[in-house]
Short mmCIF file of C-alpha atoms and ligand atoms in Angstrom, two decimals:
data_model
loop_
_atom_site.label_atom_id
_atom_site.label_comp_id
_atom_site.label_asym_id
_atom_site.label_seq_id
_atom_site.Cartn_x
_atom_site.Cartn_y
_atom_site.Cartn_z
CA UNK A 21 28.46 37.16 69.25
CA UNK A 22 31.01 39.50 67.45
CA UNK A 23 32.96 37.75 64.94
CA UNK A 24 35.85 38.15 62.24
CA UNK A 25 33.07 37.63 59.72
CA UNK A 26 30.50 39.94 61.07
CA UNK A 27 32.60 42.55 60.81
CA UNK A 28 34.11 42.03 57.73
CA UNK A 29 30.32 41.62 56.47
CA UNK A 30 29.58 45.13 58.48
CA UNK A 31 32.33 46.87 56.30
CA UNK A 32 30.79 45.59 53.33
CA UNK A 33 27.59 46.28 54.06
CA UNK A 34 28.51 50.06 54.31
CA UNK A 35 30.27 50.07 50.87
CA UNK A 36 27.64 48.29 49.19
CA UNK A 37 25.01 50.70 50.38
CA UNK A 38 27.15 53.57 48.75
CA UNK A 39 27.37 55.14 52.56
CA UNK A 40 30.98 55.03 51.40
CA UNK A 41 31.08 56.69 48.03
CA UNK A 42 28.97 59.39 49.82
CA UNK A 43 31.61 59.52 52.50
CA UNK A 44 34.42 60.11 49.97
CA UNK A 45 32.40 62.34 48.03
CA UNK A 46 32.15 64.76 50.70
CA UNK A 47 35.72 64.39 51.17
CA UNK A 48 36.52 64.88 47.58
CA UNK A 49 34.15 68.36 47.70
CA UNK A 50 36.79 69.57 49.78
CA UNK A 51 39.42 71.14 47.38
CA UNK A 52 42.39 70.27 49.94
CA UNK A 53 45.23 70.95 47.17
CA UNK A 54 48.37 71.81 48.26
CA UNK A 55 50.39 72.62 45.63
CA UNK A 56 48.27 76.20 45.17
CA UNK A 57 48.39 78.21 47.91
CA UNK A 58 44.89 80.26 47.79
CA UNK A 59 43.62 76.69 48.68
CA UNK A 60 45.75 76.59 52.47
CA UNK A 61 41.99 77.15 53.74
CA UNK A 62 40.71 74.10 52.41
CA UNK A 63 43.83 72.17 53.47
CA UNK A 64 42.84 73.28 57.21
CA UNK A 65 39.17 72.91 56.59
CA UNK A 66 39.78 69.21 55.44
CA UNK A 67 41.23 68.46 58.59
CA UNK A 68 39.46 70.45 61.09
CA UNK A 69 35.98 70.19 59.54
CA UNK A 70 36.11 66.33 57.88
CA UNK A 71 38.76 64.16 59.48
CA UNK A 72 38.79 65.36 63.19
CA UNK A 73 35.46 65.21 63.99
CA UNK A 74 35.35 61.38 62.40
CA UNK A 75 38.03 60.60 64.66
CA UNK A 76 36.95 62.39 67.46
CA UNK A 77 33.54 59.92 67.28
CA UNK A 78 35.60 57.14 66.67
CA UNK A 79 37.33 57.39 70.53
CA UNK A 80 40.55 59.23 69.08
CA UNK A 81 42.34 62.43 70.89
CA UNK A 82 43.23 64.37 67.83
CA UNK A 83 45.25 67.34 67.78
CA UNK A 84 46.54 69.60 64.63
CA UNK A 85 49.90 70.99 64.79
CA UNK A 86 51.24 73.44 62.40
CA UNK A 87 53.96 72.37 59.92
CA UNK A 88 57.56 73.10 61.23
CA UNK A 89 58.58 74.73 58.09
CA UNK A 90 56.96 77.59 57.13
CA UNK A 91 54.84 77.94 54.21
CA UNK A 92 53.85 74.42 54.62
CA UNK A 93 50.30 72.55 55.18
CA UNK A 94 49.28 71.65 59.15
CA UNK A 95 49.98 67.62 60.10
CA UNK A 96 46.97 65.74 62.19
CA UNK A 97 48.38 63.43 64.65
CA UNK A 98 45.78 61.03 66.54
CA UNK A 99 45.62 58.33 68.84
CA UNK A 100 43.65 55.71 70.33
CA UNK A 101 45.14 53.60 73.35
CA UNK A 102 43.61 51.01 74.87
CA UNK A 103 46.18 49.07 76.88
CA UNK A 104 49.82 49.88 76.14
CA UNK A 105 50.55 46.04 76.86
CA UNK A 106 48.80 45.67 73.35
CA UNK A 107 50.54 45.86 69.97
CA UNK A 108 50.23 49.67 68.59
CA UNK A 109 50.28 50.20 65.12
CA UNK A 110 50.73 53.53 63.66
CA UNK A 111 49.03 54.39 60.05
CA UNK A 112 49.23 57.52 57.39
CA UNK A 113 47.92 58.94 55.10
CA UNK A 114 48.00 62.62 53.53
CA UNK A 115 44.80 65.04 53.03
CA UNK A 116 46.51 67.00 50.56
CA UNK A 117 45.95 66.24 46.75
CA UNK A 118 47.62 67.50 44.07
CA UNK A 119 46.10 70.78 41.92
CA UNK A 120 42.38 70.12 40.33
CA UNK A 121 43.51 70.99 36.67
CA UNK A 122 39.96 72.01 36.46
CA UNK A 123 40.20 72.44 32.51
CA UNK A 124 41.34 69.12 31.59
CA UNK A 125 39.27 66.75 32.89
CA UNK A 126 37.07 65.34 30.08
CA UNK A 127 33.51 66.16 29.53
CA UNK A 128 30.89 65.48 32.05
CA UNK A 129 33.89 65.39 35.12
CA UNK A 130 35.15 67.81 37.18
CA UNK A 131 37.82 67.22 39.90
CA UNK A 132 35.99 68.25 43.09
CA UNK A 133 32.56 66.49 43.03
CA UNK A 134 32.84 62.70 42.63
CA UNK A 135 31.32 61.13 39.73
CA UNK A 136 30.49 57.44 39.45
CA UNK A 137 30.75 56.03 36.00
CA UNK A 138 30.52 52.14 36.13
CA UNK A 139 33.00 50.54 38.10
CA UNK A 140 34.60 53.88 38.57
CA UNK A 141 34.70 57.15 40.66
CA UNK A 142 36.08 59.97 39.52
CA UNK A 143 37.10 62.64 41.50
CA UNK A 144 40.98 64.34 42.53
CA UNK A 145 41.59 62.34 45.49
CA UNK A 146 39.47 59.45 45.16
CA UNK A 147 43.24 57.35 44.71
CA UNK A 148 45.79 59.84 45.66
CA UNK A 149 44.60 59.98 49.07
CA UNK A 150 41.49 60.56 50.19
CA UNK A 151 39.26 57.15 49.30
CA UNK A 152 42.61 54.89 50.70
CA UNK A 153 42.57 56.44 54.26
CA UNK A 154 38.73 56.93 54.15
CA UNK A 155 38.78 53.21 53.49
CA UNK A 156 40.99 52.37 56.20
CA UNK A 157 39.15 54.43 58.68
CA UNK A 158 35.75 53.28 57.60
CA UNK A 159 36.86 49.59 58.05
CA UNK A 160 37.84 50.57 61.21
CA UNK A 161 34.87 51.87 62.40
CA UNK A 162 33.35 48.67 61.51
CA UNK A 163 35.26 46.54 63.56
CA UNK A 164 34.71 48.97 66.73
CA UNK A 165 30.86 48.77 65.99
CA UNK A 166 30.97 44.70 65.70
CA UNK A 167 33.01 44.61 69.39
CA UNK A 168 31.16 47.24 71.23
CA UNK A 169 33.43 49.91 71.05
CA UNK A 170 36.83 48.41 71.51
CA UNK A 171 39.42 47.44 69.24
CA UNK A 172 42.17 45.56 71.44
CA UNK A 173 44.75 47.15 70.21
CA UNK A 174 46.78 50.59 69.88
CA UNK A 175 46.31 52.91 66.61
CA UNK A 176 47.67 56.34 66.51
CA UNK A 177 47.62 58.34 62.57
CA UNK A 178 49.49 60.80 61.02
CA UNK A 179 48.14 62.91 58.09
CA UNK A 180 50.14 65.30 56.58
CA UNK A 181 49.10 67.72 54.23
CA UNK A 182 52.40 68.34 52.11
CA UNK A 183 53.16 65.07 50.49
CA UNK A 184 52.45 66.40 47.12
CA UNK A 185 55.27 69.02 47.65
CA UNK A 186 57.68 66.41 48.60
CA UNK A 187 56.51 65.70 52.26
CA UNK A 188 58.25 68.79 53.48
CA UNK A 189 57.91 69.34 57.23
CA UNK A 190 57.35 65.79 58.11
CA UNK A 191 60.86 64.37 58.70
CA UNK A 192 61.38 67.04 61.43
CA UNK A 193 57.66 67.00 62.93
CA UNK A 194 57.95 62.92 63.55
CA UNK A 195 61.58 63.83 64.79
CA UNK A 196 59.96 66.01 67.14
CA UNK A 197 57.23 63.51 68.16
CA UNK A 198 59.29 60.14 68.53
CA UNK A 199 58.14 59.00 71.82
CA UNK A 200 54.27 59.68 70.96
CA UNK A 201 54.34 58.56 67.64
CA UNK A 202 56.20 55.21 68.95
CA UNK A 203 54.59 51.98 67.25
CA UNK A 204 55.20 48.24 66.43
CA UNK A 205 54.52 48.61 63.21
CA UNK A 206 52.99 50.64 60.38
CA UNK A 207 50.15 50.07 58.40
CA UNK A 208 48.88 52.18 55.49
CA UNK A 209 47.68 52.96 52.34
CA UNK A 210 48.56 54.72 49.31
CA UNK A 211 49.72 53.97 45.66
CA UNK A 212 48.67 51.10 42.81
CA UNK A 213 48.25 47.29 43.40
CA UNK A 214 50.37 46.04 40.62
CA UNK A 215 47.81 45.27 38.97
CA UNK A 216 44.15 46.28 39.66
CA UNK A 217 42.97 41.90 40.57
CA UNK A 218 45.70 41.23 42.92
CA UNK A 219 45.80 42.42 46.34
CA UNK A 220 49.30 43.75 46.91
CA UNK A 221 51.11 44.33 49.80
CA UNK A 222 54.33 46.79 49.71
CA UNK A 223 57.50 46.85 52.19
CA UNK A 224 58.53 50.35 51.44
CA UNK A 225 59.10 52.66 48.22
CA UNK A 226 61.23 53.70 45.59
CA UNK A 227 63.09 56.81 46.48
CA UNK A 228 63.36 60.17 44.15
CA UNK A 229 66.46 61.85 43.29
CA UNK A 230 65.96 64.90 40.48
CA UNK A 231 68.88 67.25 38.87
CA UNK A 232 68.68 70.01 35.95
CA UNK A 233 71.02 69.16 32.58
CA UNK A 234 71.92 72.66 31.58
CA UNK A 235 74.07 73.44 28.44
CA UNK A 236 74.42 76.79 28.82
CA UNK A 237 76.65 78.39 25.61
CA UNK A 238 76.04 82.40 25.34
CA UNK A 239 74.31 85.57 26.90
CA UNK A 240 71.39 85.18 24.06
CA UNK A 241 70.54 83.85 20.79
CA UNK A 242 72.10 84.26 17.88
CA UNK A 243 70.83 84.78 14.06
CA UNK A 244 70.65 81.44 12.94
CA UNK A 245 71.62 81.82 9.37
CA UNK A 246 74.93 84.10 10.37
CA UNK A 247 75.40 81.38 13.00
CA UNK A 248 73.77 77.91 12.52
CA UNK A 249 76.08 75.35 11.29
CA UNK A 250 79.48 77.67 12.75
CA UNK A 251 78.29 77.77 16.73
CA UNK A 252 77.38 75.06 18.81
CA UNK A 253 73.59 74.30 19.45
CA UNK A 254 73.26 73.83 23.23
CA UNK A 255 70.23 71.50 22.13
CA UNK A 256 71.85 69.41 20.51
CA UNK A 257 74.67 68.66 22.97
CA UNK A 258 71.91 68.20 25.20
CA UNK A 259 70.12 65.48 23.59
CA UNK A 260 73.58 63.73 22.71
CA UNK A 261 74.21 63.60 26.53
CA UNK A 262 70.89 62.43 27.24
CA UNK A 263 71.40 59.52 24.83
CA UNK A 264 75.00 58.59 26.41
CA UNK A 265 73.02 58.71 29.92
CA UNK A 266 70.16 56.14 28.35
CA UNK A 267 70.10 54.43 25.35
CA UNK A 268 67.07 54.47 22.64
CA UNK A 269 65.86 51.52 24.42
CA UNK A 270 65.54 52.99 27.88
CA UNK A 271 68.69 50.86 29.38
CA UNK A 272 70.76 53.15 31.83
CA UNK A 273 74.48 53.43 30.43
CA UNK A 274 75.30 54.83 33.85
CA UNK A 275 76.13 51.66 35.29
CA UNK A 276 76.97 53.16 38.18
CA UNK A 277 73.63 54.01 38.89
CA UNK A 278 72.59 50.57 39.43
CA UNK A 279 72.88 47.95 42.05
CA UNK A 280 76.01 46.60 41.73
CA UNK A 281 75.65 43.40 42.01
CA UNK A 282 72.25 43.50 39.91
CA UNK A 283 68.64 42.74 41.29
CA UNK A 284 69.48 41.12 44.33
CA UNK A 285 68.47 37.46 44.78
CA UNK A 286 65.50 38.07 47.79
CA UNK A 287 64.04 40.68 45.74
CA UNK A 288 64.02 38.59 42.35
CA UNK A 289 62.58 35.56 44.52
CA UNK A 290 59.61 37.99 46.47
CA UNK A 291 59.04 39.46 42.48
CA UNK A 292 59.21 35.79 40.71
CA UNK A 293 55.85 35.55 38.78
CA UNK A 294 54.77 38.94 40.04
CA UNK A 295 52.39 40.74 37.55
CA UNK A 296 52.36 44.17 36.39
CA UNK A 297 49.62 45.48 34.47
CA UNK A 298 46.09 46.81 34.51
CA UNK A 299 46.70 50.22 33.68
CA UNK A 300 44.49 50.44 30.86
CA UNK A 301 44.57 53.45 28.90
CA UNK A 302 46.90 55.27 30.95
CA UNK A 303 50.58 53.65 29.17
CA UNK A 304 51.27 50.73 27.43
CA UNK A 305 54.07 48.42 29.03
CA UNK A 306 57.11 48.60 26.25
CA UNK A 307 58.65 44.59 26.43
CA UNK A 308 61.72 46.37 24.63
CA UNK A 309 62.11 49.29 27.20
CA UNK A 310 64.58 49.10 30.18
CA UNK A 311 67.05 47.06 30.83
CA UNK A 312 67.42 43.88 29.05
CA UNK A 313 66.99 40.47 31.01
CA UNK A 314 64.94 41.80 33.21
CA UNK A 315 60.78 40.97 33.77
CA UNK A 316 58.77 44.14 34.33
CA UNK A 317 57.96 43.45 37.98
CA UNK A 318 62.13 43.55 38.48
CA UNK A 319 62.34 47.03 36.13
CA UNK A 320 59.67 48.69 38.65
CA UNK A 321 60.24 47.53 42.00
CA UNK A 322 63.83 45.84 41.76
CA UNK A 323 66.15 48.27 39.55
CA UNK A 324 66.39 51.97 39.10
CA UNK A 325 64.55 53.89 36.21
CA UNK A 326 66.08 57.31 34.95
CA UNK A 327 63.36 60.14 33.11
CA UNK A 328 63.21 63.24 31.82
CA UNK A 329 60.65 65.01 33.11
CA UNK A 330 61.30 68.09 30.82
CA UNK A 331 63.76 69.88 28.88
CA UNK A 332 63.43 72.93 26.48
CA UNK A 333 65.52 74.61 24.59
CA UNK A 334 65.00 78.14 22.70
CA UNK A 335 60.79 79.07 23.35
CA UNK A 336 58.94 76.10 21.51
CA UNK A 337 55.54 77.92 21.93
CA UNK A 338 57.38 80.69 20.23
CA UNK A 339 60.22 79.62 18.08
CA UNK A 340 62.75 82.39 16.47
CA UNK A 341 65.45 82.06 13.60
CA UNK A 342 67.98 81.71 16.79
CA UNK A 343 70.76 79.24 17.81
CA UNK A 344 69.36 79.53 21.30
CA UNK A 345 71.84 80.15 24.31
CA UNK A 346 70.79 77.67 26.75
CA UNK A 347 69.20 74.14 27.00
CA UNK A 348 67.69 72.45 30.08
CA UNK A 349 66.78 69.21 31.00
CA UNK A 350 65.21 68.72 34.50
CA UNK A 351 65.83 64.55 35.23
CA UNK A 352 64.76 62.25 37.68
CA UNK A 353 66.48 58.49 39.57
CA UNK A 354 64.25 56.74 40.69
CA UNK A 355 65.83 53.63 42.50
CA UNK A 356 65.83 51.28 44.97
CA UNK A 357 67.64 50.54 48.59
CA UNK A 358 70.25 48.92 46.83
CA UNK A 359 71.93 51.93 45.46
CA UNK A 360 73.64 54.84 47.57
CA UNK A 361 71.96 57.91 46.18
CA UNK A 362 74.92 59.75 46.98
CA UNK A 363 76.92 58.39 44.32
CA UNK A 364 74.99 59.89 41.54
CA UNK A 365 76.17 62.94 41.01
CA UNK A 366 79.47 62.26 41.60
CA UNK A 367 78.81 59.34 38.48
CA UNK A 368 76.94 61.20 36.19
CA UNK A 369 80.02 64.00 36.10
CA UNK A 370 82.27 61.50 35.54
CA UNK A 371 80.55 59.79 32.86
CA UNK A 372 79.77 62.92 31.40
CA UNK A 373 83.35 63.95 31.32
CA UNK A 374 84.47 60.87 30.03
CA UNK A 375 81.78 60.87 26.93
CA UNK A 376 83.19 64.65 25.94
CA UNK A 377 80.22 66.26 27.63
CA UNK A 378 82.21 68.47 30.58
CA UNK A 379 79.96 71.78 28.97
CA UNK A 380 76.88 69.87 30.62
CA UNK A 381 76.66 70.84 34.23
CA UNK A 382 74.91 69.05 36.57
CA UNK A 383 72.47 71.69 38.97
CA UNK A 384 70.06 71.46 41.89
CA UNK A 385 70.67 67.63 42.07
CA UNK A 386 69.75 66.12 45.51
CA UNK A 387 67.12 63.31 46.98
CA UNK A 388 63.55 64.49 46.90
CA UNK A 389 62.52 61.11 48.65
CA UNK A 390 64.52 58.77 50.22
CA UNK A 391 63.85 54.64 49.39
CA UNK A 392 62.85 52.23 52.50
CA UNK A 393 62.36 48.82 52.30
CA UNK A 394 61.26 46.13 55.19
CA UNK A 395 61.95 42.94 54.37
CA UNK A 396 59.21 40.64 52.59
CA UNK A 397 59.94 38.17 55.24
CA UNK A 398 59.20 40.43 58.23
CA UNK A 399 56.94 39.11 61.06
CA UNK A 400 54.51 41.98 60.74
CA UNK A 401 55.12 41.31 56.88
CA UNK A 402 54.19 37.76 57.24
CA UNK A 403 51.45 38.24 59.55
CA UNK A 404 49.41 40.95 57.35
CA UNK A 405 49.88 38.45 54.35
CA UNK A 406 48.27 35.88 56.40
CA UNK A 407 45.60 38.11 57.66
CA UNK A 408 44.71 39.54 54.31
CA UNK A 409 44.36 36.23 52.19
CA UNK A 410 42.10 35.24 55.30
CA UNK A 411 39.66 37.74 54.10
CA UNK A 412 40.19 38.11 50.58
CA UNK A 413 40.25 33.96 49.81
CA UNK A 414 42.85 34.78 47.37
CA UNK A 415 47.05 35.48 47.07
CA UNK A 416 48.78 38.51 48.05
CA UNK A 417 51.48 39.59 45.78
CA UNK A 418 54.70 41.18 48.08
CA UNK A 419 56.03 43.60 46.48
CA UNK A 420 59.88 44.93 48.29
CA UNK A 421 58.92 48.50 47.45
CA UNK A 422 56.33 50.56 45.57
CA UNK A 423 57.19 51.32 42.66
CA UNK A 424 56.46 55.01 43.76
CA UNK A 425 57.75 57.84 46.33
CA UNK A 426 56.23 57.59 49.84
CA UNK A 427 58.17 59.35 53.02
CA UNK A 428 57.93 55.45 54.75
CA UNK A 429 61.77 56.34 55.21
CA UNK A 430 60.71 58.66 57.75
CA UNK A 431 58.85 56.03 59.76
CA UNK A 432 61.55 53.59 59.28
CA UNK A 433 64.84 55.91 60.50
CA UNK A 434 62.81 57.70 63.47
CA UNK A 435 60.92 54.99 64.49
CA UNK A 436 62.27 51.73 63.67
CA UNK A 437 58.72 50.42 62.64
CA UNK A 438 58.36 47.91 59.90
CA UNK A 439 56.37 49.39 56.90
CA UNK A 440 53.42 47.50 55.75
CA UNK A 441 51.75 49.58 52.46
CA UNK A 442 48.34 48.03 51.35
CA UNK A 443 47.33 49.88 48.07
CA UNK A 444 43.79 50.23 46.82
CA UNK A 445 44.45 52.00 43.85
CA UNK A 446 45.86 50.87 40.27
CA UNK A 447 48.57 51.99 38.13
CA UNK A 448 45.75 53.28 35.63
CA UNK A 449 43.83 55.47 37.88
CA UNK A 450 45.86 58.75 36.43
CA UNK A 451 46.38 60.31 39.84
CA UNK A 452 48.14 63.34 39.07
CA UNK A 453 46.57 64.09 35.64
CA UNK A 454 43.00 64.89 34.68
CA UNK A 455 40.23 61.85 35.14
CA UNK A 456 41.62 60.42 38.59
CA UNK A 457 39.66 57.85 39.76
CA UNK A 458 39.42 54.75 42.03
CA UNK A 459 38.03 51.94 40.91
CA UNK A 460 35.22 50.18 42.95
CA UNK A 461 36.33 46.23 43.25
CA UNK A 462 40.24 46.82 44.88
CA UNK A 463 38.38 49.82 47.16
CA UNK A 464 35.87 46.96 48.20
CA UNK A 465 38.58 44.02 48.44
CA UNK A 466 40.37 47.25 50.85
CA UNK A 467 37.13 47.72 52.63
CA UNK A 468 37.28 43.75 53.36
CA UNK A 469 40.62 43.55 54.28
CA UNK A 470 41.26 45.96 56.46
CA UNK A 471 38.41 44.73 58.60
CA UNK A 472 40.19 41.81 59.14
CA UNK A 473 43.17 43.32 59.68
CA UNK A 474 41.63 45.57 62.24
CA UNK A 475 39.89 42.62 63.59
CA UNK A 476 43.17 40.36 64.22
CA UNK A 477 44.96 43.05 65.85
CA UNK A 478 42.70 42.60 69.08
CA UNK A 479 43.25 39.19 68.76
CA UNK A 480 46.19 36.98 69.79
CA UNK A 481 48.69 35.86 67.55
CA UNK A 482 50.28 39.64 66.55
CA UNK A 483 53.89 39.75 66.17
CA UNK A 484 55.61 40.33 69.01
CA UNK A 485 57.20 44.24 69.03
CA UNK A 486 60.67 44.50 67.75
ZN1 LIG B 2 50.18 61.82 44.85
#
């Protein structure tokens, strides 16, 4: 008789018999970047040639529609009804990776052919999205083997093919779709467990706002002897207004950047004793750095964190004896729910004005990614927990946002679902550098519980729909 265990058991079977890494390798072959545009071929190819079929055997009616905005990569949309009167979750996932960086990747790697070293597989995609939604899928087609074919519930997917540029397209392509994209809930995968031994589950993401610094003095350089020491160094007054933005120790000095009335009390009880770790060589974790008071699970996934992603001054590959005319900083909020996005801007002038800097100007700021968060105590929230430490034997760790981007704000405004995020990755696995990888035990742990988590949905005792 088909069981909960069987097919949990069937899943792991097909990992274990590296059916799977053979899967994602030929998924990986496929060099489905989006962010370089002589590879829009391979972007189709990955999901005409790889995922449609797949779904096509698994019972799905696929269909690939072309972005709405130009210039952007086609989204699949696919579904798989059984009986409407049964709960119909939607997942996600994107096809698109960011570019292979083919020269960096140490010796002995490359990033399109997947390379198994120990308890890791290398490859650009293997994390950042391919192996999580290959996962998904494959635990999925173990549970339809183990009941004959049926699931007992609903599943429709969406994979997009421009998240690395920002998700463009899909906010007005799910607008477009509402009533056939309709769900109870949403379950996916991307992103790092917070730490690589403890099954996490994530109620939505950070959100991304970005804006240049620019100091911007003269037409050109000047002579810097005839000049240095007399004219103002736009460099300078850049850094200076980058240290009255954030101090030395990486605590925002914006404060109106930050919730206001700090981390609120539901998210510092989800986060109490949740680790963060595991990244191994990728960064240390700086006890110092951030704000004060604070435990690093509340700095990532319960505050806002402000970077500079880069700034240049002059030509450092080619420095001249100039005072240079310009200096740029391009910066990056990323925050939480609990802060109005819109009130950045308007902040950072004023504070900027009031610490002497009103020659910085503030350019191109806007959202890149909106934040989402479901509540940790969600039925569907609840009910996933329960499912997953049912298969796993061991806690899950609820997290009230990823500490990364994700468009789950889409999902949210459009469709009202709850968002459910299961990562398989880890914060280590370097997913938009050189050497991306996923490592084998949280894939396997994914494998298991998403089995189960296929498996319960046919069974009674889902959430009822909102
Ligand atoms: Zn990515």
């Amino acid at each position: 008789m088909a069981s909960r265990e069987s097919a949990i058991a069937r899943a792991l079977a097909f990992f274990d018999s590296d059916r799977f890494r053979d899967r994602l390798g030929a998924l990986v072959s496929i060099p489905s970047t989006s962010q370089d545009p002589a590879h829009a071929t391979d972007v189709q190819h990955y999901l005409g040639a790889a995922i449609r079929p797949w779904l096509e055997r698994l019972g799905f009616t696929a269909a690939i529609h072309p972005n709405p905005r130009e210039g952007f990569g086609p989204i699949l949309t696919a579904e798989r009804i059984e009986d409407p009167a049964r709960p119909t979750v939607l997942t996600y996932g994107h096809g698109d990776t960011v570019r292979g960086l083919e020269d960096q990747w140490r010796a002995g790697l490359q990033p399109w052919v997947l390379t198994e070293e120990g308890d890791r597989w290398y490859g650009r995609g293997t994390a950042d999205n391919k192996g999580q939604h290959a996962l998904n899928l494959s635990a999925l087609e173990a549970v339809l083997d183990e009941r004959g074919g049926t699931l007992g519930f609903n599943l429709k997917l969406v994979l997009e093919t421009s998240e690395e540029r920002g998700s463009i397209g899909l906010r007005d392509f799910v607008a477009a779709h509402r009533d056939a994209l309709a769900a109870d809930v949403l379950i996916a995968s991307d992103g790092p467990r917070v730490m690589p031994e403890v099954p996490t589950i994530a109620t939505g993401t950070r959100g991304t706002y970005h804006f240049d610094l620019v100091v911007d003095l003269r037409p050109g350089g000047v002579h810097s002897g005839h000049w240095g020491g007399l004219t103002t160094d736009p460099a300078v007054v850049l850094s200076h207004a980058i240290g009255s933005i954030i101090d030395r120790y990486g605590r925002i000095r914006v404060r109106d950047w930050l919730p206001a009335n700090g981390v609120p009390a539901a998210v510092r009880a989800v986060l109490d004793g949740c680790p963060v770790g595991g990244g191994g060589e990728a960064a240390s974790i700086d006890p110092d750095w951030g704000e004060p008071g604070l435990t690093p699970a509340e700095k990532i996934y319960g505050w806002n964190s402000f970077i500079v992603l880069a700034m240049e001054s002059g030509r450092p590959e080619n420095p001249v004896n100039a005072v240079a005319p310009q200096a740029r900083a391009h910066c990056q909020i990323r925050y939480t729910v609990d802060t109005d996005p819109t009130g950045f801007a308007p902040a950072l002038r004023r504070h900027l004005d009031q610490e002497g800097f009103g020659q910085v100007r503030i350019d191109n700021a806007g959202i890149r990614m909106a934040a989402s968060r479901t509540d940790p105590a969600h039925p569907w929230v609840r009910w996933a927990v329960a499912s997953m430490e049912a298969s796993l034997s061991r806690r899950v760790q609820v997290i009230p946002n990823s500490s990364g981007g994700l468009p789950g704000d889409v999902f949210v405004d459009l469709l009202g679902v709850p968002l459910v995020w299961i990562p398989h990755s880890y914060n280590g696995c370097k997913q938009h550098g050189p050497d991306e990888h996923l490592l084998t035990a949280p894939a396997r742990e994914g494998m298991a519980a998403f089995a189960g988590l296929w498996w319960d949905l046919g069974e009674a005792g889902t959430p009822r729909s909102a």
